[in-house]
PDB file of C-alpha atoms in Angstrom:
ATOM      1  CA  ALA A   1     -21.164  10.328  -6.495  1.00 67.00           C
ATOM      2  CA  GLN A   2     -20.646   6.979  -4.876  1.00 74.00           C
ATOM      3  CA  SER A   3     -20.546   6.793  -1.104  1.00 87.00           C
ATOM      4  CA  VAL A   4     -20.547   4.335   1.753  1.00 92.00           C
ATOM      5  CA  THR A   5     -22.303   4.872   5.073  1.00 94.00           C
ATOM      6  CA  GLN A   6     -21.549   2.905   8.182  1.00 95.00           C
ATOM      7  CA  LEU A   7     -24.272   3.935  10.563  1.00 90.00           C
ATOM      8  CA  ASP A   8     -22.607   2.810  13.786  1.00 93.00           C
ATOM      9  CA  SER A   9     -19.253   4.218  14.797  1.00 93.00           C
ATOM     10  CA  GLN A  10     -19.031   1.803  17.748  1.00 95.00           C
ATOM     11  CA  VAL A  11     -20.717  -1.513  18.520  1.00 97.00           C
ATOM     12  CA  PRO A  12     -20.168  -3.017  21.982  1.00 96.00           C
ATOM     13  CA  VAL A  13     -21.145  -6.649  22.393  1.00 97.00           C
ATOM     14  CA  PHE A  14     -20.523  -9.489  24.828  1.00 96.00           C
ATOM     15  CA  GLU A  15     -18.531 -12.530  23.836  1.00 96.00           C
ATOM     16  CA  GLU A  16     -20.537 -15.303  22.133  1.00 96.00           C
ATOM     17  CA  ALA A  17     -23.351 -12.896  21.253  1.00 97.00           C
ATOM     18  CA  PRO A  18     -24.353 -12.294  17.620  1.00 97.00           C
ATOM     19  CA  VAL A  19     -23.417  -9.058  15.925  1.00 97.00           C
ATOM     20  CA  GLU A  20     -24.432  -7.102  12.831  1.00 97.00           C
ATOM     21  CA  LEU A  21     -22.422  -4.204  11.454  1.00 98.00           C
ATOM     22  CA  ARG A  22     -24.415  -2.082   9.071  1.00 97.00           C
ATOM     23  CA  CYS A  23     -23.301  -0.727   5.725  1.00 96.00           C
ATOM     24  CA  ASN A  24     -25.275   1.163   3.098  1.00 95.00           C
ATOM     25  CA  TYR A  25     -23.960   2.386  -0.207  1.00 93.00           C
ATOM     26  CA  SER A  26     -25.129   4.733  -2.893  1.00 89.00           C
ATOM     27  CA  SER A  27     -24.297   4.065  -6.480  1.00 74.00           C
ATOM     28  CA  SER A  28     -26.064   4.343  -9.792  1.00 67.00           C
ATOM     29  CA  VAL A  29     -24.009   1.628 -11.404  1.00 72.00           C
ATOM     30  CA  SER A  30     -23.075  -1.927 -10.626  1.00 71.00           C
ATOM     31  CA  VAL A  31     -20.862  -2.157  -7.618  1.00 79.00           C
ATOM     32  CA  TYR A  32     -18.477  -4.506  -6.003  1.00 88.00           C
ATOM     33  CA  LEU A  33     -18.595  -4.520  -2.215  1.00 92.00           C
ATOM     34  CA  PHE A  34     -15.985  -5.371   0.376  1.00 93.00           C
ATOM     35  CA  TRP A  35     -15.545  -5.668   4.109  1.00 96.00           C
ATOM     36  CA  TYR A  36     -12.098  -5.129   5.575  1.00 95.00           C
ATOM     37  CA  VAL A  37     -10.960  -5.549   9.183  1.00 95.00           C
ATOM     38  CA  GLN A  38      -8.195  -3.609  10.882  1.00 93.00           C
ATOM     39  CA  TYR A  39      -6.767  -5.031  14.083  1.00 91.00           C
ATOM     40  CA  PRO A  40      -4.893  -2.653  16.423  1.00 86.00           C
ATOM     41  CA  ASN A  41      -1.619  -1.411  14.942  1.00 80.00           C
ATOM     42  CA  GLN A  42      -2.132  -3.352  11.728  1.00 83.00           C
ATOM     43  CA  GLY A  43      -3.196  -2.673   8.167  1.00 86.00           C
ATOM     44  CA  LEU A  44      -6.481  -3.647   6.582  1.00 90.00           C
ATOM     45  CA  GLN A  45      -7.254  -7.286   5.897  1.00 91.00           C
ATOM     46  CA  LEU A  46      -9.958  -8.472   3.511  1.00 91.00           C
ATOM     47  CA  LEU A  47     -12.818 -10.267   5.265  1.00 94.00           C
ATOM     48  CA  LEU A  48     -15.056 -10.909   2.280  1.00 94.00           C
ATOM     49  CA  LYS A  49     -16.261  -9.459  -0.983  1.00 92.00           C
ATOM     50  CA  TYR A  50     -19.301  -9.465  -3.215  1.00 91.00           C
ATOM     51  CA  LEU A  51     -18.693  -9.356  -6.944  1.00 86.00           C
ATOM     52  CA  SER A  52     -21.695 -11.200  -8.387  1.00 84.00           C
ATOM     53  CA  GLY A  53     -23.759 -14.351  -7.912  1.00 86.00           C
ATOM     54  CA  SER A  54     -25.119 -15.430  -4.547  1.00 88.00           C
ATOM     55  CA  THR A  55     -26.102 -12.495  -2.391  1.00 90.00           C
ATOM     56  CA  LEU A  56     -24.899 -14.244   0.766  1.00 95.00           C
ATOM     57  CA  VAL A  57     -21.145 -14.099   0.971  1.00 94.00           C
ATOM     58  CA  LYS A  58     -19.083 -16.013   3.479  1.00 95.00           C
ATOM     59  CA  GLY A  59     -15.716 -14.734   4.594  1.00 93.00           C
ATOM     60  CA  ILE A  60     -12.934 -15.555   6.989  1.00 91.00           C
ATOM     61  CA  ASN A  61     -13.230 -15.888  10.763  1.00 92.00           C
ATOM     62  CA  GLY A  62     -16.900 -16.912  10.583  1.00 95.00           C
ATOM     63  CA  PHE A  63     -18.171 -13.631   9.152  1.00 96.00           C
ATOM     64  CA  GLU A  64     -20.757 -13.366   6.400  1.00 97.00           C
ATOM     65  CA  ALA A  65     -22.513 -10.528   4.622  1.00 97.00           C
ATOM     66  CA  GLU A  66     -25.644 -10.220   2.545  1.00 95.00           C
ATOM     67  CA  PHE A  67     -25.951  -8.004  -0.498  1.00 94.00           C
ATOM     68  CA  ASN A  68     -29.390  -6.412  -0.708  1.00 93.00           C
ATOM     69  CA  LYS A  69     -29.755  -4.436  -3.904  1.00 90.00           C
ATOM     70  CA  SER A  70     -33.212  -3.033  -3.122  1.00 90.00           C
ATOM     71  CA  GLN A  71     -32.027  -1.666   0.200  1.00 92.00           C
ATOM     72  CA  THR A  72     -28.541  -0.833  -1.097  1.00 92.00           C
ATOM     73  CA  SER A  73     -27.086  -2.564   1.924  1.00 94.00           C
ATOM     74  CA  PHE A  74     -24.244  -4.958   2.630  1.00 96.00           C
ATOM     75  CA  HIS A  75     -24.469  -5.721   6.342  1.00 97.00           C
ATOM     76  CA  LEU A  76     -21.836  -7.854   8.037  1.00 98.00           C
ATOM     77  CA  ARG A  77     -22.862 -10.531  10.513  1.00 98.00           C
ATOM     78  CA  LYS A  78     -21.366 -13.097  12.837  1.00 97.00           C
ATOM     79  CA  PRO A  79     -23.509 -15.461  14.930  1.00 97.00           C
ATOM     80  CA  SER A  80     -21.091 -15.661  17.868  1.00 97.00           C
ATOM     81  CA  VAL A  81     -18.224 -13.235  18.395  1.00 97.00           C
ATOM     82  CA  HIS A  82     -14.931 -13.770  20.186  1.00 96.00           C
ATOM     83  CA  ILE A  83     -12.746 -11.383  22.124  1.00 96.00           C
ATOM     84  CA  SER A  84     -10.284 -11.581  19.246  1.00 95.00           C
ATOM     85  CA  ASP A  85     -12.870 -10.017  16.899  1.00 97.00           C
ATOM     86  CA  THR A  86     -12.326  -6.664  18.610  1.00 96.00           C
ATOM     87  CA  ALA A  87     -11.189  -4.432  15.764  1.00 96.00           C
ATOM     88  CA  GLU A  88     -12.232  -1.707  13.336  1.00 95.00           C
ATOM     89  CA  TYR A  89     -14.365  -2.870  10.413  1.00 97.00           C
ATOM     90  CA  PHE A  90     -14.569  -1.004   7.126  1.00 96.00           C
ATOM     91  CA  CYS A  91     -17.113  -1.384   4.380  1.00 95.00           C
ATOM     92  CA  ALA A  92     -16.000  -0.357   0.895  1.00 93.00           C
ATOM     93  CA  VAL A  93     -17.445  -0.062  -2.587  1.00 89.00           C
ATOM     94  CA  LEU A  94     -15.399  -0.358  -5.751  1.00 84.00           C
ATOM     95  CA  THR A  95     -16.500   1.803  -8.642  1.00 76.00           C
ATOM     96  CA  ASP A  96     -13.655   3.489 -10.462  1.00 74.00           C
ATOM     97  CA  LYS A  97     -11.771   3.366  -7.166  1.00 78.00           C
ATOM     98  CA  LEU A  98     -12.204   1.851  -3.735  1.00 83.00           C
ATOM     99  CA  ILE A  99     -14.315   4.094  -1.500  1.00 88.00           C
ATOM    100  CA  PHE A 100     -14.385   3.349   2.215  1.00 92.00           C
ATOM    101  CA  GLY A 101     -16.851   4.058   4.963  1.00 93.00           C
ATOM    102  CA  THR A 102     -15.753   5.711   8.193  1.00 93.00           C
ATOM    103  CA  GLY A 103     -15.491   2.390   9.995  1.00 94.00           C
ATOM    104  CA  THR A 104     -17.229   0.660  12.895  1.00 96.00           C
ATOM    105  CA  ARG A 105     -15.336  -0.158  16.036  1.00 96.00           C
ATOM    106  CA  LEU A 106     -16.436  -3.572  17.319  1.00 97.00           C
ATOM    107  CA  GLN A 107     -15.620  -4.005  21.005  1.00 97.00           C
ATOM    108  CA  VAL A 108     -16.180  -7.497  22.390  1.00 97.00           C
ATOM    109  CA  PHE A 109     -16.435  -7.797  26.177  1.00 96.00           C
ATOM    110  CA  PRO A 110     -15.965 -11.003  28.213  1.00 94.00           C
TER     111      PRO A 110
ATOM    112  CA  GLU B   1       7.734 -12.696   4.357  1.00 50.00           C
ATOM    113  CA  THR B   2       4.375 -10.995   4.630  1.00 67.00           C
ATOM    114  CA  GLY B   3       2.664  -9.756   1.481  1.00 91.00           C
ATOM    115  CA  VAL B   4       2.991  -5.974   1.864  1.00 94.00           C
ATOM    116  CA  THR B   5       5.548  -4.405   4.163  1.00 95.00           C
ATOM    117  CA  GLN B   6       6.006  -0.794   5.153  1.00 96.00           C
ATOM    118  CA  THR B   7       8.871   1.030   6.836  1.00 96.00           C
ATOM    119  CA  PRO B   8       9.183   2.753   9.136  1.00 96.00           C
ATOM    120  CA  ARG B   9       6.213   1.756  11.257  1.00 94.00           C
ATOM    121  CA  HIS B  10       6.354   5.000  13.210  1.00 95.00           C
ATOM    122  CA  LEU B  11       7.790   8.372  12.253  1.00 95.00           C
ATOM    123  CA  VAL B  12       7.983  11.694  14.057  1.00 94.00           C
ATOM    124  CA  MET B  13       9.144  14.667  12.037  1.00 92.00           C
ATOM    125  CA  GLY B  14       9.291  18.423  12.218  1.00 90.00           C
ATOM    126  CA  MET B  15       7.665  20.639   9.646  1.00 88.00           C
ATOM    127  CA  THR B  16      10.998  21.430   7.999  1.00 87.00           C
ATOM    128  CA  ASN B  17      12.204  17.847   7.729  1.00 88.00           C
ATOM    129  CA  LYS B  18      12.342  15.641   4.662  1.00 93.00           C
ATOM    130  CA  LYS B  19      11.573  11.971   5.087  1.00 95.00           C
ATOM    131  CA  SER B  20      10.427   9.037   2.968  1.00 97.00           C
ATOM    132  CA  LEU B  21       8.007   6.198   3.548  1.00 97.00           C
ATOM    133  CA  LYS B  22       8.738   2.877   1.895  1.00 98.00           C
ATOM    134  CA  CYS B  23       6.391   0.145   0.773  1.00 98.00           C
ATOM    135  CA  GLU B  24       7.339  -3.214  -0.669  1.00 97.00           C
ATOM    136  CA  GLN B  25       5.043  -5.946  -1.957  1.00 96.00           C
ATOM    137  CA  HIS B  26       6.051  -9.570  -2.405  1.00 92.00           C
ATOM    138  CA  LEU B  27       2.894 -10.652  -4.235  1.00 93.00           C
ATOM    139  CA  GLY B  28       3.890 -10.071  -7.841  1.00 93.00           C
ATOM    140  CA  HIS B  29       1.231  -7.382  -8.214  1.00 93.00           C
ATOM    141  CA  ASN B  30       1.229  -4.665 -10.848  1.00 92.00           C
ATOM    142  CA  ALA B  31      -0.708  -1.941  -9.027  1.00 93.00           C
ATOM    143  CA  MET B  32       0.198  -0.101  -5.836  1.00 94.00           C
ATOM    144  CA  TYR B  33      -1.635   2.521  -3.791  1.00 94.00           C
ATOM    145  CA  TRP B  34      -1.068   5.092  -1.064  1.00 95.00           C
ATOM    146  CA  TYR B  35      -3.908   5.853   1.355  1.00 94.00           C
ATOM    147  CA  LYS B  36      -4.182   8.297   4.238  1.00 95.00           C
ATOM    148  CA  GLN B  37      -6.136   7.247   7.312  1.00 92.00           C
ATOM    149  CA  SER B  38      -7.053  10.054   9.692  1.00 91.00           C
ATOM    150  CA  ALA B  39      -9.106   9.700  12.838  1.00 84.00           C
ATOM    151  CA  LYS B  40     -12.874   9.756  12.291  1.00 77.00           C
ATOM    152  CA  LYS B  41     -12.504  10.043   8.504  1.00 84.00           C
ATOM    153  CA  PRO B  42     -12.777   7.479   5.704  1.00 86.00           C
ATOM    154  CA  LEU B  43      -9.599   6.237   4.129  1.00 89.00           C
ATOM    155  CA  GLU B  44      -8.488   8.686   1.479  1.00 90.00           C
ATOM    156  CA  LEU B  45      -6.898   7.397  -1.693  1.00 91.00           C
ATOM    157  CA  MET B  46      -3.839   9.514  -2.476  1.00 93.00           C
ATOM    158  CA  PHE B  47      -2.043   7.902  -5.406  1.00 93.00           C
ATOM    159  CA  VAL B  48      -2.311   4.875  -7.666  1.00 92.00           C
ATOM    160  CA  TYR B  49       0.492   3.376  -9.706  1.00 93.00           C
ATOM    161  CA  SER B  50      -0.057   0.759 -12.371  1.00 89.00           C
ATOM    162  CA  LEU B  51       2.987  -0.838 -13.979  1.00 87.00           C
ATOM    163  CA  GLU B  52       5.132   1.895 -12.443  1.00 86.00           C
ATOM    164  CA  GLU B  53       3.107   4.708 -13.976  1.00 86.00           C
ATOM    165  CA  ARG B  54       0.985   7.054 -11.905  1.00 87.00           C
ATOM    166  CA  VAL B  55      -2.651   6.635 -12.944  1.00 84.00           C
ATOM    167  CA  GLU B  56      -4.395   8.589 -10.223  1.00 78.00           C
ATOM    168  CA  ASN B  57      -3.561  11.607  -8.092  1.00 76.00           C
ATOM    169  CA  ASN B  58      -6.439  12.676  -5.897  1.00 76.00           C
ATOM    170  CA  SER B  59      -5.650  16.371  -5.440  1.00 83.00           C
ATOM    171  CA  VAL B  60      -2.866  15.628  -3.017  1.00 91.00           C
ATOM    172  CA  PRO B  61      -0.672  18.609  -1.971  1.00 92.00           C
ATOM    173  CA  SER B  62       2.723  18.741  -3.600  1.00 92.00           C
ATOM    174  CA  ARG B  63       4.448  18.286  -0.232  1.00 94.00           C
ATOM    175  CA  PHE B  64       3.658  14.592  -0.813  1.00 95.00           C
ATOM    176  CA  SER B  65       5.665  13.150  -3.691  1.00 95.00           C
ATOM    177  CA  PRO B  66       5.285   9.502  -4.707  1.00 95.00           C
ATOM    178  CA  GLU B  67       7.848   7.408  -6.508  1.00 95.00           C
ATOM    179  CA  CYS B  68       7.498   3.931  -8.001  1.00 95.00           C
ATOM    180  CA  PRO B  69      10.888   2.711  -9.257  1.00 94.00           C
ATOM    181  CA  ASN B  70       9.572  -0.791 -10.027  1.00 93.00           C
ATOM    182  CA  SER B  71       6.409  -2.792  -9.569  1.00 90.00           C
ATOM    183  CA  SER B  72       7.481  -4.081  -6.145  1.00 95.00           C
ATOM    184  CA  HIS B  73       8.428  -0.802  -4.487  1.00 96.00           C
ATOM    185  CA  LEU B  74       6.559   2.397  -3.748  1.00 97.00           C
ATOM    186  CA  PHE B  75       7.841   5.440  -1.893  1.00 97.00           C
ATOM    187  CA  LEU B  76       6.157   8.511  -0.485  1.00 97.00           C
ATOM    188  CA  HIS B  77       8.558  11.428  -0.107  1.00 97.00           C
ATOM    189  CA  LEU B  78       7.556  13.981   2.489  1.00 96.00           C
ATOM    190  CA  HIS B  79       8.739  17.568   2.848  1.00 93.00           C
ATOM    191  CA  THR B  80       7.534  20.656   4.726  1.00 93.00           C
ATOM    192  CA  LEU B  81       4.543  18.821   6.133  1.00 93.00           C
ATOM    193  CA  GLN B  82       1.895  20.359   8.351  1.00 94.00           C
ATOM    194  CA  PRO B  83       0.584  19.041  11.693  1.00 93.00           C
ATOM    195  CA  GLU B  84      -2.717  18.138   9.998  1.00 93.00           C
ATOM    196  CA  ASP B  85      -0.767  15.654   7.873  1.00 95.00           C
ATOM    197  CA  SER B  86      -0.337  13.480  10.952  1.00 95.00           C
ATOM    198  CA  ALA B  87      -2.101  10.208  10.169  1.00 95.00           C
ATOM    199  CA  LEU B  88      -1.625   6.546   9.373  1.00 94.00           C
ATOM    200  CA  TYR B  89      -0.339   6.104   5.835  1.00 96.00           C
ATOM    201  CA  LEU B  90      -1.293   2.793   4.298  1.00 96.00           C
ATOM    202  CA  CYS B  91       0.163   1.154   1.246  1.00 96.00           C
ATOM    203  CA  ALA B  92      -1.767  -1.436  -0.729  1.00 94.00           C
ATOM    204  CA  SER B  93      -1.297  -3.510  -3.847  1.00 93.00           C
ATOM    205  CA  SER B  94      -3.484  -5.448  -6.247  1.00 91.00           C
ATOM    206  CA  GLN B  95      -2.828  -7.745  -9.160  1.00 89.00           C
ATOM    207  CA  GLU B  96      -3.988  -5.176 -11.657  1.00 84.00           C
ATOM    208  CA  TRP B  97      -5.645  -1.773 -11.552  1.00 81.00           C
ATOM    209  CA  GLY B  98      -9.164  -1.036 -12.707  1.00 72.00           C
ATOM    210  CA  GLN B  99     -12.748  -1.679 -11.642  1.00 61.00           C
ATOM    211  CA  ASP B 100     -13.512  -4.119 -14.431  1.00 62.00           C
ATOM    212  CA  LEU B 101     -10.910  -6.444 -13.044  1.00 62.00           C
ATOM    213  CA  GLN B 102     -12.580  -6.495  -9.599  1.00 62.00           C
ATOM    214  CA  GLU B 103      -9.258  -6.571  -7.913  1.00 74.00           C
ATOM    215  CA  THR B 104      -8.798  -7.158  -4.220  1.00 84.00           C
ATOM    216  CA  GLN B 105      -6.347  -4.830  -2.564  1.00 89.00           C
ATOM    217  CA  TYR B 106      -3.892  -6.128   0.003  1.00 91.00           C
ATOM    218  CA  PHE B 107      -2.751  -3.672   2.644  1.00 93.00           C
ATOM    219  CA  GLY B 108       0.443  -3.161   4.563  1.00 94.00           C
ATOM    220  CA  PRO B 109       0.507  -2.399   8.307  1.00 92.00           C
ATOM    221  CA  GLY B 110       0.937   1.322   7.751  1.00 94.00           C
ATOM    222  CA  THR B 111       3.301   4.041   8.904  1.00 96.00           C
ATOM    223  CA  ARG B 112       2.011   6.164  11.755  1.00 94.00           C
ATOM    224  CA  LEU B 113       3.253   9.690  11.114  1.00 96.00           C
ATOM    225  CA  LEU B 114       3.322  12.516  13.618  1.00 95.00           C
ATOM    226  CA  VAL B 115       4.242  15.986  12.393  1.00 94.00           C
ATOM    227  CA  LEU B 116       5.294  18.412  15.098  1.00 92.00           C
TER     228      LEU B 116
END
């Protein structure tokens, strides 16, 4: 069965610091990978996705993620975070349906 | 007009009530989804509709009844719910349905439901 693991439930970080949110997946077939962000009291918004091609994917708001097939990972990174990046971040894998991880709460402090 | 809208945004209901959640998408998509988001748990896919036909039902209790009258509207009818059904219910849509099409799903803001 396919699954997605987000190892960190919460990541506190100071403003302007770099951040990495970890995501690992398990799948025996080709996968498509997504990162979504959920701001307080809002629905999910697509940050970026990997379908094929370059393993480094750039998304909105300065985020990027790297697909690593050998490590079955799709970690999300941002070199310098802002207060406004405080939100819940969800990694997801699309097989026959979209399967989400449990989410990582990114808390950015001034 | 935002892409996917949901009403109401908040709902409190008793276990004997009947209520409905509404979702509307303005993106011209053919597939629509209901998800349940509970605290500390991954999003759970409940139902998928493609071209107004239900294509997936993930073992959801019958107290949840979806309806898709056209490709732009999706309802979730609720009756005799339990307190453990309290959650955020998210609607999403995509251009088409199916993995081979690699479709991005666009989400609404959700309805926060509290069952007393």
